[in-house]
Coordinates of C-alpha atoms and ligand atoms in Angstrom, one line a residue:
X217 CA -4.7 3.7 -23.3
X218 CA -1.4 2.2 -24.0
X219 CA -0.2 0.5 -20.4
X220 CA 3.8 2.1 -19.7
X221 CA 5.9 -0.6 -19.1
X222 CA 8.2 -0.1 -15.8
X223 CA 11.2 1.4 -16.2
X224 CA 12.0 0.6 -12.5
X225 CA 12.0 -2.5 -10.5
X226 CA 11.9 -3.3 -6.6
X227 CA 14.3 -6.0 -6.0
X228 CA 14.2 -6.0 -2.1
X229 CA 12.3 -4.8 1.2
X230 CA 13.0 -4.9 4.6
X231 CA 11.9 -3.5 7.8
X232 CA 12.8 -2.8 11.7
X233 CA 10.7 -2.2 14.5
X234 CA 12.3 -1.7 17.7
X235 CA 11.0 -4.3 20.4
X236 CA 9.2 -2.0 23.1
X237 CA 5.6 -2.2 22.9
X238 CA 3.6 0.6 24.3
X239 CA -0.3 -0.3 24.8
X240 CA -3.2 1.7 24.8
X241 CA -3.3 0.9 28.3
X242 CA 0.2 1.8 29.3
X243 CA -0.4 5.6 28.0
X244 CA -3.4 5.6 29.9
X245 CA -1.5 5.3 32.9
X246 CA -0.3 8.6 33.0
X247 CA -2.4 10.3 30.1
X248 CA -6.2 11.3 30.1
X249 CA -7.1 8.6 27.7
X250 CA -8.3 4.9 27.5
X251 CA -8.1 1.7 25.2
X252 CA -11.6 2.3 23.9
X253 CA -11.3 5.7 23.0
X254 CA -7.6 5.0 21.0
X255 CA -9.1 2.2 18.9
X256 CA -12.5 3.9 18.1
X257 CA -11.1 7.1 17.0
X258 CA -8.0 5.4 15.5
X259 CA -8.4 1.5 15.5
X260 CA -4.6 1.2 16.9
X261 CA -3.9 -0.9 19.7
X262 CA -0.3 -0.4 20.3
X263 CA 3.1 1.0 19.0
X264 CA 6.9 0.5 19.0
X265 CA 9.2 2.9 20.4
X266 CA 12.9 2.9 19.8
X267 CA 15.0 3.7 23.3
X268 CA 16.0 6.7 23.9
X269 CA 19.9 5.8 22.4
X270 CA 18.6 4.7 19.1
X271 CA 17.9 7.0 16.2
X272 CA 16.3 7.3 12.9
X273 CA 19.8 6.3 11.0
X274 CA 20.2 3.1 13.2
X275 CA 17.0 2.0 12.5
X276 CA 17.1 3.1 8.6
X277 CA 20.4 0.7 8.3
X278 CA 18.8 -1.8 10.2
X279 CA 15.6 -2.5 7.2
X280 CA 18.2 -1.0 4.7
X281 CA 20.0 -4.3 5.6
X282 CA 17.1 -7.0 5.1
X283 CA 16.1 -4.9 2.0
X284 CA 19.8 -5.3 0.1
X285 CA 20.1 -9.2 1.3
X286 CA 16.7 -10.1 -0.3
X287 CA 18.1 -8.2 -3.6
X288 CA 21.7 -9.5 -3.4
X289 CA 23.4 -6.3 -3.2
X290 CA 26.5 -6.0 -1.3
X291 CA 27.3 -2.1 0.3
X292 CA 29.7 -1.3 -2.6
X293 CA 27.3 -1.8 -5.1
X294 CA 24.9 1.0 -4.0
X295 CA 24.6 4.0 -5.9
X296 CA 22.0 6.4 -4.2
X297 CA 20.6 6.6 -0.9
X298 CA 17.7 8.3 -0.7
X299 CA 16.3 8.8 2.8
X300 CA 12.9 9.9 4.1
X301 CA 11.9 11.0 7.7
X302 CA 10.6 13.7 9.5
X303 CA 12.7 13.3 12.4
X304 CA 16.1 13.4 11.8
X305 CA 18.8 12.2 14.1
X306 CA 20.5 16.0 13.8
X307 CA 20.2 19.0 11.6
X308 CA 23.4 18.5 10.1
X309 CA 24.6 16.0 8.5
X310 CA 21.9 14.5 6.6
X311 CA 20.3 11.4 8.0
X312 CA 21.3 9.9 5.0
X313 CA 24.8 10.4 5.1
X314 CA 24.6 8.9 8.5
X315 CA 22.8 5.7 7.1
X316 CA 25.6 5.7 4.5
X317 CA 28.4 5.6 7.4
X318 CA 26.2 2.9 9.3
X319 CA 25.8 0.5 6.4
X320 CA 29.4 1.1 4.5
X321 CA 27.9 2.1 1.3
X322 CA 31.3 3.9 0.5
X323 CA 30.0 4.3 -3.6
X324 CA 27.0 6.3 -2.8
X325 CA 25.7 9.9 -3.4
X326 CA 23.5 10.0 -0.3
X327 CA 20.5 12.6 0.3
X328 CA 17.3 13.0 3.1
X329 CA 13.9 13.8 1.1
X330 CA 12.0 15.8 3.4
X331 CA 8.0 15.1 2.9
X332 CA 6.9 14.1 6.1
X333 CA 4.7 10.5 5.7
X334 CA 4.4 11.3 1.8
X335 CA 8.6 10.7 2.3
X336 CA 8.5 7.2 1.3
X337 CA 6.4 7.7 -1.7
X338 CA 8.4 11.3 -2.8
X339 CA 11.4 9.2 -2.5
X340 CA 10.8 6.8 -4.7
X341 CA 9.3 9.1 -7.3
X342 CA 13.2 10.4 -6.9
X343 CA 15.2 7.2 -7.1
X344 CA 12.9 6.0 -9.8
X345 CA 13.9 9.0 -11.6
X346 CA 17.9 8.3 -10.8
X347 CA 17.1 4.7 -12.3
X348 CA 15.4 5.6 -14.9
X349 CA 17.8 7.8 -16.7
X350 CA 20.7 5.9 -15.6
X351 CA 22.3 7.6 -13.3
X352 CA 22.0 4.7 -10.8
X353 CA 21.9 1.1 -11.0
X354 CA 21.0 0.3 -7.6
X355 CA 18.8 2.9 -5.9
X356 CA 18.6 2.6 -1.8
X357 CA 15.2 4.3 -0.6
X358 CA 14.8 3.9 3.1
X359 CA 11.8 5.5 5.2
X360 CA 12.7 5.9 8.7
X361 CA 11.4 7.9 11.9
X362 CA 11.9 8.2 15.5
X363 CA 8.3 10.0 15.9
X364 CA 8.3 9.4 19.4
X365 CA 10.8 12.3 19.9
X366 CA 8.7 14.8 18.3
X367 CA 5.3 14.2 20.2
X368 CA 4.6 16.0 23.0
X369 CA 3.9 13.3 25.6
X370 CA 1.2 15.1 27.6
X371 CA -0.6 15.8 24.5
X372 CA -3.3 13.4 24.5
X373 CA -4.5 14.6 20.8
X374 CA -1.2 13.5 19.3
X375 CA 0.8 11.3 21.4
X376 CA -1.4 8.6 21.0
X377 CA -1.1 8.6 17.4
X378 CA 2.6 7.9 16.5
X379 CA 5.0 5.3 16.6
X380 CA 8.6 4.4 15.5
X381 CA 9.6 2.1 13.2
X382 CA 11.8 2.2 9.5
X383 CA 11.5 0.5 6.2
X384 CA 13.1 0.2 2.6
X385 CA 13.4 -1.1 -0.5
X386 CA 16.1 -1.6 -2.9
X387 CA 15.2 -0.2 -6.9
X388 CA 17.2 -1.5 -9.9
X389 CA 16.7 -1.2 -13.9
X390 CA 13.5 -3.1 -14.8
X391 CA 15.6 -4.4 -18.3
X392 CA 12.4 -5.3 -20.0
X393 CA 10.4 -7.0 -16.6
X394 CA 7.1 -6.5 -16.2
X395 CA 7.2 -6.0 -13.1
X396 CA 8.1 -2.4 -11.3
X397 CA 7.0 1.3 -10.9
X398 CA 4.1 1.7 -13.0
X399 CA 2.9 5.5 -12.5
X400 CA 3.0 7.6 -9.7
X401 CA 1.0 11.2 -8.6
X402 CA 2.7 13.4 -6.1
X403 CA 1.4 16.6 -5.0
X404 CA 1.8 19.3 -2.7
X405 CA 0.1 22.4 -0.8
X406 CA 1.8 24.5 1.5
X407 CA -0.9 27.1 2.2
X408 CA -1.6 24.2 4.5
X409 CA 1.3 24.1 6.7
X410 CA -0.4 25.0 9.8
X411 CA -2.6 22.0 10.1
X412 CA 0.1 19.7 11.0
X413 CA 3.9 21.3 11.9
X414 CA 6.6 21.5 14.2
X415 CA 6.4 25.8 15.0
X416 CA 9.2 26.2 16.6
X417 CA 12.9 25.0 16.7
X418 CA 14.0 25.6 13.1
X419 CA 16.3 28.6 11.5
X420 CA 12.3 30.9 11.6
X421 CA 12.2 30.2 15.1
X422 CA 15.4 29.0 16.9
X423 CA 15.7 26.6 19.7
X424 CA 15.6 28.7 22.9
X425 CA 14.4 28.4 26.1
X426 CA 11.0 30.2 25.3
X427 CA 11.1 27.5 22.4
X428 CA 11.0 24.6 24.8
X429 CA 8.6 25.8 28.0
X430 CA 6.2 26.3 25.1
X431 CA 6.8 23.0 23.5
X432 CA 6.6 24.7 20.6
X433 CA 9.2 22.0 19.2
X434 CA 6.8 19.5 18.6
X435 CA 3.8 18.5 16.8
X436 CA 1.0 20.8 16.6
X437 CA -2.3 19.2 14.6
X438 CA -5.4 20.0 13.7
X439 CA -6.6 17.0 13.8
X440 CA -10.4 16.9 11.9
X441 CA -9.6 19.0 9.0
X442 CA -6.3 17.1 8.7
X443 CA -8.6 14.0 8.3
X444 CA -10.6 15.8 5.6
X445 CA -8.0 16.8 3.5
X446 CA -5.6 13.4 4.0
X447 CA -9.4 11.5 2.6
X448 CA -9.7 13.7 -0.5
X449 CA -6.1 13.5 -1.3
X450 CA -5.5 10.4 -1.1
X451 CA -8.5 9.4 -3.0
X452 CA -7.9 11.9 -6.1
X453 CA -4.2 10.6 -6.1
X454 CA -5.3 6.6 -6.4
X455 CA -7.3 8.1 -9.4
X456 CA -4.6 9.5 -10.9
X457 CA -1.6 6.7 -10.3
X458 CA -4.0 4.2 -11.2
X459 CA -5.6 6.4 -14.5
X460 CA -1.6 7.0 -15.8
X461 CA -0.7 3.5 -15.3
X462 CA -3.8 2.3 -17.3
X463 CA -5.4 0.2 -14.5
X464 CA -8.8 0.7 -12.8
X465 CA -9.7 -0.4 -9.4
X466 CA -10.8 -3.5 -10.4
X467 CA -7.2 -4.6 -11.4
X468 CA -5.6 -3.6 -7.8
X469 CA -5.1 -6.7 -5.7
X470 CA -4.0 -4.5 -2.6
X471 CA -3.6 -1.5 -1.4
X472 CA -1.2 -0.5 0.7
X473 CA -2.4 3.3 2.0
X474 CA -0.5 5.0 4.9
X475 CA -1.5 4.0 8.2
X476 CA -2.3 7.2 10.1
X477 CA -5.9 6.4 11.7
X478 CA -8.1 3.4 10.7
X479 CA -11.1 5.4 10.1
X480 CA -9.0 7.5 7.1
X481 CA -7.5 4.1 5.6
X482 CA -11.6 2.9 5.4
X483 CA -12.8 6.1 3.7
X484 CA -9.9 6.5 1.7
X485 CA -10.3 3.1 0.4
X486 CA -14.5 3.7 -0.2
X487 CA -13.8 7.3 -2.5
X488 CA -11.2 5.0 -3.8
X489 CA -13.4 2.4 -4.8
X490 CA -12.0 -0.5 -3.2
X491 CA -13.5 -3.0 -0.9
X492 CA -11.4 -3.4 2.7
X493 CA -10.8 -6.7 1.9
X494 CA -8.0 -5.4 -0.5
X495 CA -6.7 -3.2 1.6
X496 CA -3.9 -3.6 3.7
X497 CA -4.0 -2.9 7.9
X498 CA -1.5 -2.5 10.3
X499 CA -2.0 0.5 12.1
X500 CA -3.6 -1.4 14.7
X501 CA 0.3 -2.8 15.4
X502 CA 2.5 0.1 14.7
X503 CA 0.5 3.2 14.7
X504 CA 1.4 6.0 12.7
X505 CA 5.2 5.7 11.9
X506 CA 5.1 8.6 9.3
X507 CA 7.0 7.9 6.2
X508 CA 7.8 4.1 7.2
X509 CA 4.3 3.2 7.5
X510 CA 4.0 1.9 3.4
X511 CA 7.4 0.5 3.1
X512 CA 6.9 -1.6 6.5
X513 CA 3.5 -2.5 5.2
X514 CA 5.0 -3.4 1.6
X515 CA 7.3 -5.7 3.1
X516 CA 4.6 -7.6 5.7
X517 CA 2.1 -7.9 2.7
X518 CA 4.9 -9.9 0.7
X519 CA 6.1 -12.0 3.8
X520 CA 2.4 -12.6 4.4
X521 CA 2.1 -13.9 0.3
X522 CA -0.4 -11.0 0.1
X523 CA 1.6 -9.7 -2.5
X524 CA 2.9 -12.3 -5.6
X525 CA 4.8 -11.7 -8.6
X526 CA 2.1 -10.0 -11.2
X527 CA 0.1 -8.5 -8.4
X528 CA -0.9 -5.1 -9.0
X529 CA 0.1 -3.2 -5.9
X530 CA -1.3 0.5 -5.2
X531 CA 0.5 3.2 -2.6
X532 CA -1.0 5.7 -1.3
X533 CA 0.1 8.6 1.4
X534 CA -0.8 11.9 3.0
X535 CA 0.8 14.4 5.3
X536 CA 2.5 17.5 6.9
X537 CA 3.2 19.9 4.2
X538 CA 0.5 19.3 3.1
X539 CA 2.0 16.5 1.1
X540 CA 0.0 13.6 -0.4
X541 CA 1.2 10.8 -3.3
X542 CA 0.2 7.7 -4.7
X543 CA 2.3 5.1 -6.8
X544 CA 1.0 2.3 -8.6
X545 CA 3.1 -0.7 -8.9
X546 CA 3.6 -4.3 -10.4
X547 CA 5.0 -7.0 -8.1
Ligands
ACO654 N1 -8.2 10.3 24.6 C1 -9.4 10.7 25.0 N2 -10.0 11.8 24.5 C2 -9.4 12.5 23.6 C3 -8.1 12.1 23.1 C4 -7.5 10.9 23.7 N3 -6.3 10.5 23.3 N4 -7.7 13.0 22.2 C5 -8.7 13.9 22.0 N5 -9.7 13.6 22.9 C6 -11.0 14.3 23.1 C7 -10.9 15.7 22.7 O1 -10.4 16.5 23.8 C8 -12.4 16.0 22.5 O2 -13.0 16.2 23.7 P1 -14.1 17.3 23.9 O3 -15.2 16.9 23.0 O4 -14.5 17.2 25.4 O5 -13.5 18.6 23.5 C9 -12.9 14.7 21.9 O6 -12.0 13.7 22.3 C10 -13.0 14.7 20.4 O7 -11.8 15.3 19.9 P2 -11.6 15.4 18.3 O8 -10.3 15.9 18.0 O9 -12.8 16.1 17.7 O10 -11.7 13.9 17.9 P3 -11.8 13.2 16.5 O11 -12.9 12.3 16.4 O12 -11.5 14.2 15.4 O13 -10.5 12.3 16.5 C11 -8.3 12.3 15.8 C12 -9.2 12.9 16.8 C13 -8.1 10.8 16.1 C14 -6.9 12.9 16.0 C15 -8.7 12.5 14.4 O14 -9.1 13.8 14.1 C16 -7.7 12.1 13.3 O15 -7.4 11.0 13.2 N6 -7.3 13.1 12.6 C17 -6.2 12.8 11.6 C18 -5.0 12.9 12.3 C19 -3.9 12.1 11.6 O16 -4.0 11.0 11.3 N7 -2.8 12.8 11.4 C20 -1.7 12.3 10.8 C21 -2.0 12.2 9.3 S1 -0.8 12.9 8.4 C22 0.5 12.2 9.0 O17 0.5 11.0 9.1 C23 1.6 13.1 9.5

């Protein structure tokens, strides 16, 4: 099969995570849980989470930032911001458009992707699309989410799970490079919805009072047949990414899956075909930060040098929707 050469090419990452660390232990404090259960069921040790006066935007801008000075771009330069989270700072305006604001990017059409931790990857696959036809020459995707506002703290099946935290990247014409977006393989299933969603406190079922003694606002999860379903997916979508950018396993030097639960990243990576070894872990740090998880992990793996120019890099995410994606690129 004839290997596509990238249309697309990253140019920049960056990442924030706020400075509060919240252990196992301290949520065991004032929560039925312990250390030992949190890393065998999960493998994560601890989490971020962003005070209560900073939001998804702020911390969007903040990555958004490191991303454009390690491709050069100044805020004038930007044509698209694509945004991704699951928890926007308000319904109205667009998270994006409040990104925009933050980081002066006066030129740019602006616009939230809503696709829960597959956000990152779905936003891309959109931005590449902008570059790609030339309707853009710099491309802003940012992944960002305040999930500690949407878990129900006394929830000991969920609260434990989440953390906050915000990445990006900045996406520019490859002009001939080798290096960029090779393939990607989104897909979707909303017969699912009910595994993992917020019920309540939308335009179906309106904040109210009932709304909020139910806690019907934040995450509901069915946990083990999310599990199930975020393997399989995730698996079948490395195949594909990898199959339309003409690769096999054998030619990935990392992958970079979303970090939801340690024990998912491990069996994603066996039905993938790809030792642990070349897979990259962080969960243990950050928890599940929803969409931000891959671009965070993106940008560690290149500070780390895990990542080098001709690398073959391989995405991979799952969630609420359901929602799952994979994207295959060349560093
Ligand atoms: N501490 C202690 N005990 C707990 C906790 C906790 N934090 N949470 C649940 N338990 C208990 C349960 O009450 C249950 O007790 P019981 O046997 O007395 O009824 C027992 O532990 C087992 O519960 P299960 O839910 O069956 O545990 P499981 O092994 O399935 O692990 C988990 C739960 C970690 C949530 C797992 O199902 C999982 O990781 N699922 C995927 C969830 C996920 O990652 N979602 C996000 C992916 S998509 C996205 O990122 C949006």
């Amino acid at each position: 099969m004839k290997k596509p050469s990238p249309l697309v090419e990253i140019t920049g990452t960056g990442r924030f995570l706020p400075d509060d660390i919240v252990t196992n232990d301290d949520l065991a404090e004032h929560l039925d849980t312990s250390d030992e259960w949190i890393q065998t069921r999960t493998g994560i040790r601890e989490r971020r989470i962003a005070p209560p006066d900073m939001g998804a935007a702020y911390m969007g801008a903040a990555a958004a930032r490191k991303a454009m000075e390690q491709a050069g771009v100044e805020p004038g330069e930007v044509d698209v911001i694509i945004l991704a989270t699951a928890t926007p700072d308000r319904w109205l305006p667009s998270t994006a458009c409040d990104t925009q604001a933050l980081l002066g990017c006066s030129n740019a059409v602006a616009f939230d992707v809503i696709a829960a931790c597959t956000g990152f990857i779905y936003a891309m696959s959109v931005a590449e699309c902008y570059v790609a036809a030339g309707r853009a020459e710099v491309a802003l995707v940012i992944a960002t989410e305040k999930m500690s506002s949407i878990v129900d703290w006394e929830d000991r099946s969920t609260s434990v799970l989440f953390g906050d935290g915000a990445g990006a990247v900045v996406l520019r014409p490859a002009n001939g490079s080798a290096r960029g977006i090779l393939s990607s393989h989104l897909g979707s299933n909303g017969d699912l919805a009910d595994l993992l969603y917020r019920p309540g406190g939308g335009s179906a079922v309106p904040l109210s009072q009932q709304v909020l003694d139910e806690k019907s606002h934040l995450i509901r999860m069915e946990g083990r047949e999310v599990f199930k379903h975020a393997v399989r997916c995730m698996a079948d979508s490395c195949h594909v990414a990898l199959q339309n950018a003409g690769l096999t396993v054998d030619d990935v030097q990392l992958l970079i899956p979303h970090q939801a639960n340690i024990r998912i990243i491990a069996a994603t990576a066996k039905y993938a075909g790809l030792p642990m070894e070349k897979v990259f872990v962080n969960v243990n740090r950050y928890g599940n930060m929803s969409s931000a998880t891959v671009p965070v992990a993106l940008d560690e793996a290149d500070e780390e040098g895990l990542i080098t120019p001709g690398s073959n890099v391989l995405t991979v995410a799952f969630g609420s929707g359901l929602t799952w994606g994979a994207m295959a690129l060349r560093w």
